[in-house]
């Protein structure tokens, strides 16, 4: 597993520079090649107060076995003073960042699945309905990309 920050430098609306203020992606390489042209973005639940390991790393392990490149989003939490739309900002950036890695990581940028459980399901559902096409004139090439998931899976979402 590799962990990368969503932004170079401070994240938008960051309250500080502690680990809880830096949203990240954990990247899990696929085992096998059954679905090697697809990727999955996983949003763990935890009531916006924590992040469930079984709904993050656990799901990633299952998808790895099926040949998916998996990305687990460690988004900012209400227990650290964050409120919506900060979590949605993190989810949209994660989708854009995953899409930006498609060519170098060897998957199709039009085959990115989002899955979320509980609060993560709420966040996934929100991104599925409030995505945008990106900002073509943004100096950050990642921000020029769409945040639209290509498929959504909601596991007991809080909606």
CSV table of N, CA and C in Angstrom, one decimal:
chain,number,residue,atom,x,y,z
A,1,UNK,N,0.8,-1.2,0.0
A,1,UNK,CA,0.0,0.0,0.0
A,1,UNK,C,0.9,1.2,0.0
A,2,UNK,N,0.4,2.2,-0.8
A,2,UNK,CA,1.1,3.5,-0.8
A,2,UNK,C,0.0,4.6,-0.4
A,3,UNK,N,0.5,5.6,0.3
A,3,UNK,CA,-0.4,6.7,0.7
A,3,UNK,C,0.1,8.0,0.1
A,4,UNK,N,-0.9,8.7,-0.5
A,4,UNK,CA,-0.5,10.0,-1.1
A,4,UNK,C,-1.5,11.1,-0.6
A,5,UNK,N,-1.1,12.3,-0.4
A,5,UNK,CA,-2.0,13.4,-0.1
A,5,UNK,C,-2.9,13.8,-1.3
A,6,UNK,N,-4.1,14.3,-1.1
A,6,UNK,CA,-5.0,14.7,-2.2
A,6,UNK,C,-4.4,16.0,-2.8
A,7,UNK,N,-3.8,16.8,-2.1
A,7,UNK,CA,-3.3,18.1,-2.6
A,7,UNK,C,-1.8,18.2,-2.3
A,8,UNK,N,-1.1,18.9,-3.2
A,8,UNK,CA,0.3,19.3,-2.8
A,8,UNK,C,0.1,20.6,-2.0
A,9,UNK,N,0.7,20.6,-0.9
A,9,UNK,CA,0.5,21.8,0.0
A,9,UNK,C,-0.8,21.6,0.8
A,10,UNK,N,-1.2,22.7,1.4
A,10,UNK,CA,-2.4,22.6,2.3
A,10,UNK,C,-3.7,22.3,1.5
A,11,UNK,N,-4.5,21.5,2.1
A,11,UNK,CA,-5.9,21.3,1.5
A,11,UNK,C,-6.8,22.5,1.7
A,12,UNK,N,-7.7,22.7,0.8
A,12,UNK,CA,-8.6,23.8,1.0
A,12,UNK,C,-9.4,23.7,2.3
A,13,UNK,N,-9.6,24.7,3.0
A,13,UNK,CA,-10.3,24.8,4.3
A,13,UNK,C,-9.6,24.0,5.4
A,14,UNK,N,-8.3,23.8,5.3
A,14,UNK,CA,-7.6,23.1,6.3
A,14,UNK,C,-7.5,23.9,7.6
A,15,UNK,N,-7.7,23.3,8.7
A,15,UNK,CA,-7.7,24.0,10.0
A,15,UNK,C,-6.3,24.0,10.6
A,16,UNK,N,-5.4,23.3,10.0
A,16,UNK,CA,-4.0,23.2,10.4
A,16,UNK,C,-3.2,22.3,9.5
A,17,UNK,N,-2.1,21.8,10.1
A,17,UNK,CA,-1.2,20.9,9.3
A,17,UNK,C,-1.0,19.5,9.9
A,18,UNK,N,-1.8,19.2,10.9
A,18,UNK,CA,-1.7,17.9,11.6
A,18,UNK,C,-2.3,16.8,10.6
A,19,UNK,N,-2.0,15.6,10.9
A,19,UNK,CA,-2.4,14.5,10.0
A,19,UNK,C,-3.9,14.5,9.8
A,20,UNK,N,-4.7,14.9,10.8
A,20,UNK,CA,-6.2,15.0,10.6
A,20,UNK,C,-6.7,16.1,9.7
A,21,UNK,N,-5.7,17.0,9.3
A,21,UNK,CA,-6.1,18.1,8.4
A,21,UNK,C,-5.6,17.8,7.0
A,22,UNK,N,-5.0,16.6,6.7
A,22,UNK,CA,-4.5,16.3,5.4
A,22,UNK,C,-5.2,15.1,4.9
A,23,UNK,N,-6.2,15.3,4.0
A,23,UNK,CA,-6.8,14.1,3.4
A,23,UNK,C,-5.9,13.3,2.5
A,24,UNK,N,-6.0,12.0,2.5
A,24,UNK,CA,-5.1,11.2,1.7
A,24,UNK,C,-5.8,10.0,1.0
A,25,UNK,N,-5.1,9.4,0.1
A,25,UNK,CA,-5.6,8.2,-0.6
A,25,UNK,C,-4.6,7.1,-0.3
A,26,UNK,N,-5.1,6.0,0.2
A,26,UNK,CA,-4.3,4.7,0.3
A,26,UNK,C,-4.5,4.0,-1.0
A,27,UNK,N,-3.5,3.6,-1.7
A,27,UNK,CA,-3.5,2.9,-3.0
A,27,UNK,C,-3.2,1.4,-2.8
A,28,UNK,N,-4.1,0.6,-3.3
A,28,UNK,CA,-3.9,-0.9,-3.2
A,28,UNK,C,-3.8,-1.4,-4.7
A,29,UNK,N,-2.7,-2.1,-5.0
A,29,UNK,CA,-2.5,-2.7,-6.3
A,29,UNK,C,-3.4,-3.9,-6.4
A,30,UNK,N,-3.9,-4.2,-7.7
A,30,UNK,CA,-4.7,-5.4,-7.9
A,30,UNK,C,-3.9,-6.7,-7.9
A,31,UNK,N,-4.5,-7.8,-7.5
A,31,UNK,CA,-4.0,-9.1,-7.7
A,31,UNK,C,-4.7,-9.7,-8.9
A,32,UNK,N,-4.0,-10.1,-9.9
A,32,UNK,CA,-4.6,-10.6,-11.1
A,32,UNK,C,-5.0,-9.5,-12.0
A,33,UNK,N,-5.7,-9.9,-13.1
A,33,UNK,CA,-6.1,-8.9,-14.1
A,33,UNK,C,-7.5,-9.0,-14.6
A,34,UNK,N,-8.4,-9.6,-13.8
A,34,UNK,CA,-9.8,-9.8,-14.3
A,34,UNK,C,-10.4,-8.5,-14.7
A,35,UNK,N,-10.3,-7.4,-13.9
A,35,UNK,CA,-10.8,-6.1,-14.1
A,35,UNK,C,-9.7,-5.1,-14.1
A,36,UNK,N,-8.6,-5.4,-14.7
A,36,UNK,CA,-7.5,-4.5,-14.6
A,36,UNK,C,-7.7,-3.1,-15.3
A,37,UNK,N,-8.7,-3.0,-16.1
A,37,UNK,CA,-8.9,-1.7,-16.7
A,37,UNK,C,-9.9,-0.8,-15.9
A,38,UNK,N,-10.2,-1.2,-14.7
A,38,UNK,CA,-11.1,-0.4,-13.9
A,38,UNK,C,-10.5,-0.1,-12.5
A,39,UNK,N,-11.0,0.9,-11.9
A,39,UNK,CA,-10.5,1.3,-10.5
A,39,UNK,C,-11.7,1.5,-9.7
A,40,UNK,N,-11.4,1.5,-8.3
A,40,UNK,CA,-12.5,1.7,-7.4
A,40,UNK,C,-12.1,2.6,-6.3
A,41,UNK,N,-12.9,3.7,-6.0
A,41,UNK,CA,-12.6,4.6,-5.0
A,41,UNK,C,-13.5,4.2,-3.8
A,42,UNK,N,-12.9,4.0,-2.7
A,42,UNK,CA,-13.7,3.5,-1.5
A,42,UNK,C,-13.8,4.6,-0.4
A,43,UNK,N,-15.0,4.8,0.0
A,43,UNK,CA,-15.2,5.8,1.1
A,43,UNK,C,-15.7,5.1,2.3
A,44,UNK,N,-14.9,4.9,3.3
A,44,UNK,CA,-15.3,4.2,4.5
A,44,UNK,C,-16.3,5.0,5.3
A,45,UNK,N,-17.1,4.2,6.0
A,45,UNK,CA,-18.1,4.9,7.0
A,45,UNK,C,-17.4,5.1,8.3
A,46,UNK,N,-18.2,5.6,9.2
A,46,UNK,CA,-17.7,5.9,10.6
A,46,UNK,C,-18.4,7.1,11.2
A,47,UNK,N,-19.6,7.4,10.7
A,47,UNK,CA,-20.4,8.4,11.3
A,47,UNK,C,-19.7,9.8,11.2
A,48,UNK,N,-18.8,10.0,10.2
A,48,UNK,CA,-18.1,11.3,10.1
A,48,UNK,C,-17.3,11.6,11.4
A,49,UNK,N,-17.1,10.6,12.2
A,49,UNK,CA,-16.3,10.8,13.4
A,49,UNK,C,-15.1,9.9,13.4
A,50,UNK,N,-15.0,8.9,12.6
A,50,UNK,CA,-13.9,8.0,12.4
A,50,UNK,C,-14.0,7.4,11.0
A,51,UNK,N,-13.0,6.6,10.7
A,51,UNK,CA,-13.1,5.8,9.4
A,51,UNK,C,-12.9,4.3,9.7
A,52,UNK,N,-13.9,3.6,9.3
A,52,UNK,CA,-13.9,2.1,9.6
A,52,UNK,C,-12.9,1.4,8.7
A,53,UNK,N,-12.0,0.7,9.4
A,53,UNK,CA,-11.0,-0.1,8.7
A,53,UNK,C,-11.6,-1.2,7.9
A,54,UNK,N,-12.6,-1.9,8.4
A,54,UNK,CA,-13.2,-2.9,7.6
A,54,UNK,C,-13.9,-2.4,6.3
A,55,UNK,N,-14.4,-1.2,6.4
A,55,UNK,CA,-15.1,-0.6,5.2
A,55,UNK,C,-14.1,0.2,4.3
A,56,UNK,N,-12.8,0.2,4.7
A,56,UNK,CA,-11.8,0.8,3.9
A,56,UNK,C,-10.8,-0.2,3.4
A,57,UNK,N,-9.8,-0.5,4.3
A,57,UNK,CA,-8.8,-1.5,3.9
A,57,UNK,C,-9.4,-2.9,3.7
A,58,UNK,N,-10.4,-3.2,4.4
A,58,UNK,CA,-11.1,-4.5,4.2
A,58,UNK,C,-11.7,-4.6,2.8
A,59,UNK,N,-12.5,-3.6,2.4
A,59,UNK,CA,-13.1,-3.6,1.1
A,59,UNK,C,-12.0,-3.6,0.0
A,60,UNK,N,-10.9,-2.9,0.2
A,60,UNK,CA,-9.8,-2.8,-0.7
A,60,UNK,C,-9.2,-4.2,-1.0
A,61,UNK,N,-9.1,-5.0,0.1
A,61,UNK,CA,-8.5,-6.3,0.0
A,61,UNK,C,-9.4,-7.2,-0.9
A,62,UNK,N,-10.7,-7.1,-0.7
A,62,UNK,CA,-11.7,-7.9,-1.5
A,62,UNK,C,-11.6,-7.5,-3.0
A,63,UNK,N,-11.5,-6.2,-3.2
A,63,UNK,CA,-11.5,-5.7,-4.6
A,63,UNK,C,-10.1,-6.0,-5.3
A,64,UNK,N,-9.1,-6.0,-4.5
A,64,UNK,CA,-7.7,-6.4,-5.0
A,64,UNK,C,-7.8,-7.8,-5.6
A,65,UNK,N,-8.4,-8.7,-4.8
A,65,UNK,CA,-8.5,-10.1,-5.2
A,65,UNK,C,-9.3,-10.2,-6.5
A,66,UNK,N,-10.2,-9.3,-6.8
A,66,UNK,CA,-10.9,-9.3,-8.1
A,66,UNK,C,-10.2,-8.6,-9.2
A,67,UNK,N,-9.0,-8.1,-9.0
A,67,UNK,CA,-8.3,-7.4,-10.0
A,67,UNK,C,-8.5,-5.9,-10.1
A,68,UNK,N,-9.1,-5.3,-9.2
A,68,UNK,CA,-9.3,-3.8,-9.2
A,68,UNK,C,-8.1,-3.1,-8.5
A,69,UNK,N,-7.7,-2.0,-9.1
A,69,UNK,CA,-6.8,-1.0,-8.4
A,69,UNK,C,-7.8,-0.3,-7.5
A,70,UNK,N,-7.5,-0.3,-6.2
A,70,UNK,CA,-8.4,0.3,-5.2
A,70,UNK,C,-7.7,1.5,-4.5
A,71,UNK,N,-8.5,2.5,-4.3
A,71,UNK,CA,-8.1,3.7,-3.6
A,71,UNK,C,-9.0,3.9,-2.4
A,72,UNK,N,-8.5,4.0,-1.2
A,72,UNK,CA,-9.3,4.3,0.0
A,72,UNK,C,-9.1,5.8,0.4
A,73,UNK,N,-10.2,6.5,0.4
A,73,UNK,CA,-10.1,7.9,0.8
A,73,UNK,C,-10.2,8.1,2.3
A,74,UNK,N,-9.2,8.8,2.8
A,74,UNK,CA,-9.1,9.2,4.3
A,74,UNK,C,-9.5,10.6,4.3
A,75,UNK,N,-10.8,10.9,4.4
A,75,UNK,CA,-11.4,12.2,4.3
A,75,UNK,C,-11.4,12.9,5.7
A,76,UNK,N,-11.5,14.2,5.7
A,76,UNK,CA,-11.5,14.9,6.9
A,76,UNK,C,-12.9,14.7,7.7
A,77,UNK,N,-12.8,14.7,9.0
A,77,UNK,CA,-13.9,14.3,9.8
A,77,UNK,C,-14.5,15.4,10.7
A,78,UNK,N,-15.8,15.2,11.0
A,78,UNK,CA,-16.5,16.1,11.9
A,78,UNK,C,-15.8,16.1,13.3
A,79,UNK,N,-15.3,14.9,13.7
A,79,UNK,CA,-14.7,14.8,15.1
A,79,UNK,C,-13.4,15.7,15.2
A,80,UNK,N,-12.9,16.2,14.0
A,80,UNK,CA,-11.8,17.1,14.0
A,80,UNK,C,-12.2,18.5,13.6
A,81,UNK,N,-13.5,18.8,13.7
A,81,UNK,CA,-14.0,20.1,13.5
A,81,UNK,C,-14.4,20.4,12.1
A,82,UNK,N,-14.4,19.4,11.2
A,82,UNK,CA,-14.8,19.7,9.8
A,82,UNK,C,-16.3,19.4,9.6
A,83,UNK,N,-16.9,20.2,8.7
A,83,UNK,CA,-18.3,20.1,8.4
A,83,UNK,C,-18.5,20.1,6.9
A,84,UNK,N,-19.6,19.6,6.4
A,84,UNK,CA,-19.9,19.7,5.0
A,84,UNK,C,-19.9,21.1,4.5
A,85,UNK,N,-19.4,21.4,3.4
A,85,UNK,CA,-19.0,20.5,2.3
A,85,UNK,C,-17.6,20.1,2.2
A,86,UNK,N,-16.8,20.2,3.3
A,86,UNK,CA,-15.4,19.9,3.3
A,86,UNK,C,-15.2,18.4,2.8
A,87,UNK,N,-16.0,17.5,3.4
A,87,UNK,CA,-15.9,16.1,3.0
A,87,UNK,C,-16.2,15.9,1.5
A,88,UNK,N,-17.1,16.6,1.0
A,88,UNK,CA,-17.5,16.5,-0.4
A,88,UNK,C,-16.3,17.1,-1.3
A,89,UNK,N,-15.7,18.1,-0.8
A,89,UNK,CA,-14.5,18.6,-1.5
A,89,UNK,C,-13.4,17.6,-1.6
A,90,UNK,N,-13.2,16.8,-0.4
A,90,UNK,CA,-12.2,15.7,-0.4
A,90,UNK,C,-12.6,14.6,-1.4
A,91,UNK,N,-13.9,14.2,-1.4
A,91,UNK,CA,-14.3,13.1,-2.3
A,91,UNK,C,-14.2,13.5,-3.7
A,92,UNK,N,-14.6,14.8,-4.1
A,92,UNK,CA,-14.5,15.2,-5.5
A,92,UNK,C,-13.0,15.3,-5.9
A,93,UNK,N,-12.1,15.8,-5.0
A,93,UNK,CA,-10.7,15.8,-5.4
A,93,UNK,C,-10.2,14.4,-5.5
A,94,UNK,N,-10.6,13.5,-4.7
A,94,UNK,CA,-10.1,12.1,-4.8
A,94,UNK,C,-10.5,11.5,-6.1
A,95,UNK,N,-11.8,11.7,-6.5
A,95,UNK,CA,-12.2,11.2,-7.8
A,95,UNK,C,-11.4,11.8,-9.0
A,96,UNK,N,-11.1,13.1,-8.9
A,96,UNK,CA,-10.3,13.7,-9.9
A,96,UNK,C,-8.9,13.2,-9.9
A,97,UNK,N,-8.3,13.0,-8.7
A,97,UNK,CA,-7.0,12.5,-8.6
A,97,UNK,C,-6.8,11.0,-9.1
A,98,UNK,N,-7.8,10.2,-8.8
A,98,UNK,CA,-7.8,8.8,-9.3
A,98,UNK,C,-7.9,8.9,-10.9
A,99,UNK,N,-8.8,9.7,-11.4
A,99,UNK,CA,-8.9,9.8,-12.8
A,99,UNK,C,-7.6,10.3,-13.5
A,100,UNK,N,-6.9,11.2,-12.8
A,100,UNK,CA,-5.7,11.7,-13.4
A,100,UNK,C,-4.6,10.7,-13.4
A,101,UNK,N,-4.7,9.6,-12.6
A,101,UNK,CA,-3.7,8.6,-12.6
A,101,UNK,C,-4.0,7.4,-13.6
A,102,UNK,N,-5.1,7.5,-14.3
A,102,UNK,CA,-5.5,6.4,-15.1
A,102,UNK,C,-4.5,5.9,-16.1
A,103,UNK,N,-3.9,6.9,-16.9
A,103,UNK,CA,-3.0,6.5,-17.9
A,103,UNK,C,-1.7,5.9,-17.3
A,104,UNK,N,-1.2,6.5,-16.3
A,104,UNK,CA,0.1,6.0,-15.7
A,104,UNK,C,-0.2,4.7,-14.9
A,105,UNK,N,-1.4,4.5,-14.4
A,105,UNK,CA,-1.7,3.3,-13.6
A,105,UNK,C,-2.3,2.2,-14.4
A,106,UNK,N,-2.6,2.5,-15.6
A,106,UNK,CA,-3.1,1.4,-16.5
A,106,UNK,C,-4.6,1.0,-16.4
A,107,UNK,N,-5.4,2.0,-16.0
A,107,UNK,CA,-6.9,1.7,-16.1
A,107,UNK,C,-7.6,2.7,-16.9
A,108,UNK,N,-8.8,2.4,-17.2
A,108,UNK,CA,-9.6,3.3,-18.1
A,108,UNK,C,-10.2,4.5,-17.2
A,109,UNK,N,-10.0,5.7,-17.6
A,109,UNK,CA,-10.5,6.9,-16.8
A,109,UNK,C,-12.0,6.9,-16.8
A,110,UNK,N,-12.7,6.2,-17.7
A,110,UNK,CA,-14.1,6.1,-17.7
A,110,UNK,C,-14.7,4.9,-17.0
A,111,UNK,N,-13.8,4.2,-16.2
A,111,UNK,CA,-14.3,3.0,-15.5
A,111,UNK,C,-13.8,3.2,-14.0
A,112,UNK,N,-14.3,4.2,-13.4
A,112,UNK,CA,-14.0,4.4,-12.0
A,112,UNK,C,-15.3,4.3,-11.2
A,113,UNK,N,-15.3,3.3,-10.3
A,113,UNK,CA,-16.4,3.0,-9.4
A,113,UNK,C,-16.2,3.7,-8.1
A,114,UNK,N,-17.3,4.2,-7.5
A,114,UNK,CA,-17.2,4.7,-6.1
A,114,UNK,C,-18.1,3.8,-5.2
A,115,UNK,N,-17.6,3.5,-4.1
A,115,UNK,CA,-18.4,2.7,-3.1
A,115,UNK,C,-18.2,3.3,-1.7
A,116,UNK,N,-19.3,3.4,-1.0
A,116,UNK,CA,-19.3,4.0,0.3
A,116,UNK,C,-20.3,3.3,1.2
A,117,UNK,N,-19.9,3.2,2.5
A,117,UNK,CA,-20.7,2.5,3.5
A,117,UNK,C,-21.1,3.5,4.6
A,118,UNK,N,-22.4,3.5,5.0
A,118,UNK,CA,-22.8,4.3,6.1
A,118,UNK,C,-22.6,5.8,5.8
A,119,UNK,N,-21.8,6.5,6.6
A,119,UNK,CA,-21.5,7.9,6.3
A,119,UNK,C,-20.7,8.0,5.0
A,120,UNK,N,-19.9,7.0,4.7
A,120,UNK,CA,-19.2,7.0,3.4
A,120,UNK,C,-20.2,6.8,2.2
A,121,UNK,N,-21.3,6.1,2.5
A,121,UNK,CA,-22.3,5.9,1.5
A,121,UNK,C,-23.1,7.2,1.3
A,122,UNK,N,-23.3,8.0,2.3
A,122,UNK,CA,-23.9,9.3,2.2
A,122,UNK,C,-23.0,10.2,1.4
A,123,UNK,N,-21.7,10.2,1.7
A,123,UNK,CA,-20.7,11.0,0.9
A,123,UNK,C,-20.7,10.5,-0.6
A,124,UNK,N,-20.7,9.2,-0.8
A,124,UNK,CA,-20.7,8.7,-2.2
A,124,UNK,C,-21.9,9.2,-2.9
A,125,UNK,N,-23.1,9.0,-2.3
A,125,UNK,CA,-24.4,9.5,-2.9
A,125,UNK,C,-24.3,11.0,-3.2
A,126,UNK,N,-23.7,11.7,-2.3
A,126,UNK,CA,-23.7,13.2,-2.5
A,126,UNK,C,-22.8,13.5,-3.8
A,127,UNK,N,-21.7,12.8,-3.9
A,127,UNK,CA,-20.8,13.0,-5.1
A,127,UNK,C,-21.5,12.5,-6.3
A,128,UNK,N,-22.2,11.4,-6.2
A,128,UNK,CA,-23.0,10.9,-7.4
A,128,UNK,C,-24.0,11.9,-7.9
A,129,UNK,N,-24.5,12.8,-7.1
A,129,UNK,CA,-25.5,13.7,-7.5
A,129,UNK,C,-25.0,15.2,-7.6
A,130,UNK,N,-23.8,15.5,-7.1
A,130,UNK,CA,-23.3,16.8,-7.1
A,130,UNK,C,-21.9,17.0,-7.7
A,131,UNK,N,-21.6,16.1,-8.6
A,131,UNK,CA,-20.3,16.1,-9.3
A,131,UNK,C,-20.3,17.3,-10.3
A,132,UNK,N,-19.1,17.6,-10.7
A,132,UNK,CA,-19.0,18.7,-11.8
A,132,UNK,C,-17.9,18.2,-12.8
A,133,UNK,N,-17.9,19.0,-13.9
A,133,UNK,CA,-17.1,18.6,-15.1
A,133,UNK,C,-15.6,19.1,-14.9
A,134,UNK,N,-15.3,19.8,-13.8
A,134,UNK,CA,-14.0,20.3,-13.6
A,134,UNK,C,-13.9,21.7,-14.1
A,135,UNK,N,-12.8,22.3,-13.9
A,135,UNK,CA,-12.6,23.7,-14.3
A,135,UNK,C,-11.5,23.8,-15.3
A,136,UNK,N,-11.8,23.9,-16.6
A,136,UNK,CA,-10.9,23.9,-17.7
A,136,UNK,C,-9.7,24.9,-17.6
A,137,UNK,N,-9.9,26.0,-16.9
A,137,UNK,CA,-8.9,27.0,-16.8
A,137,UNK,C,-8.0,26.9,-15.5
A,138,UNK,N,-8.3,26.0,-14.7
A,138,UNK,CA,-7.6,25.9,-13.4
A,138,UNK,C,-6.1,25.6,-13.7
A,139,UNK,N,-5.2,26.2,-12.9
A,139,UNK,CA,-3.8,25.9,-13.1
A,139,UNK,C,-3.4,24.5,-12.7
A,140,UNK,N,-4.2,23.9,-11.8
A,140,UNK,CA,-3.9,22.5,-11.4
A,140,UNK,C,-4.6,21.6,-12.4
A,141,UNK,N,-3.8,20.8,-13.1
A,141,UNK,CA,-4.4,19.9,-14.1
A,141,UNK,C,-5.4,18.9,-13.5
A,142,UNK,N,-5.2,18.5,-12.2
A,142,UNK,CA,-6.2,17.6,-11.6
A,142,UNK,C,-7.6,18.2,-11.5
A,143,UNK,N,-7.6,19.5,-11.2
A,143,UNK,CA,-8.9,20.2,-11.0
A,143,UNK,C,-9.6,20.4,-12.4
A,144,UNK,N,-8.9,20.2,-13.5
A,144,UNK,CA,-9.6,20.3,-14.8
A,144,UNK,C,-10.4,19.1,-15.1
A,145,UNK,N,-10.3,18.0,-14.4
A,145,UNK,CA,-11.0,16.8,-14.7
A,145,UNK,C,-12.3,16.7,-14.0
A,146,UNK,N,-13.2,15.8,-14.5
A,146,UNK,CA,-14.5,15.6,-13.9
A,146,UNK,C,-14.4,14.9,-12.6
A,147,UNK,N,-15.3,15.2,-11.7
A,147,UNK,CA,-15.4,14.5,-10.4
A,147,UNK,C,-16.6,13.4,-10.5
A,148,UNK,N,-17.1,13.2,-11.7
A,148,UNK,CA,-18.2,12.3,-11.9
A,148,UNK,C,-17.8,10.8,-11.7
A,149,UNK,N,-18.4,10.1,-10.8
A,149,UNK,CA,-18.1,8.6,-10.7
A,149,UNK,C,-18.8,7.9,-11.9
A,150,UNK,N,-18.3,6.9,-12.4
A,150,UNK,CA,-18.9,6.1,-13.5
A,150,UNK,C,-19.9,5.1,-13.1
A,151,UNK,N,-19.8,4.7,-11.8
A,151,UNK,CA,-20.7,3.8,-11.2
A,151,UNK,C,-20.7,4.0,-9.7
A,152,UNK,N,-21.8,3.8,-9.1
A,152,UNK,CA,-21.8,4.0,-7.6
A,152,UNK,C,-22.4,2.8,-6.9
A,153,UNK,N,-21.8,2.4,-5.8
A,153,UNK,CA,-22.3,1.3,-5.0
A,153,UNK,C,-22.5,1.9,-3.6
A,154,UNK,N,-23.7,1.9,-3.1
A,154,UNK,CA,-24.0,2.5,-1.8
A,154,UNK,C,-24.4,1.3,-0.8
A,155,UNK,N,-23.6,1.2,0.3
A,155,UNK,CA,-23.8,0.1,1.3
A,155,UNK,C,-24.4,0.8,2.5
A,156,UNK,N,-25.6,0.4,2.8
A,156,UNK,CA,-26.4,1.0,4.0
A,156,UNK,C,-26.0,2.5,4.2
A,157,UNK,N,-26.3,3.3,3.1
A,157,UNK,CA,-25.9,4.7,3.2
A,157,UNK,C,-26.9,5.5,4.1
A,158,UNK,N,-26.4,6.5,4.7
A,158,UNK,CA,-27.2,7.4,5.6
A,158,UNK,C,-27.8,8.4,4.7
A,159,UNK,N,-28.9,8.0,4.0
A,159,UNK,CA,-29.6,9.0,3.1
A,159,UNK,C,-31.1,8.8,3.3
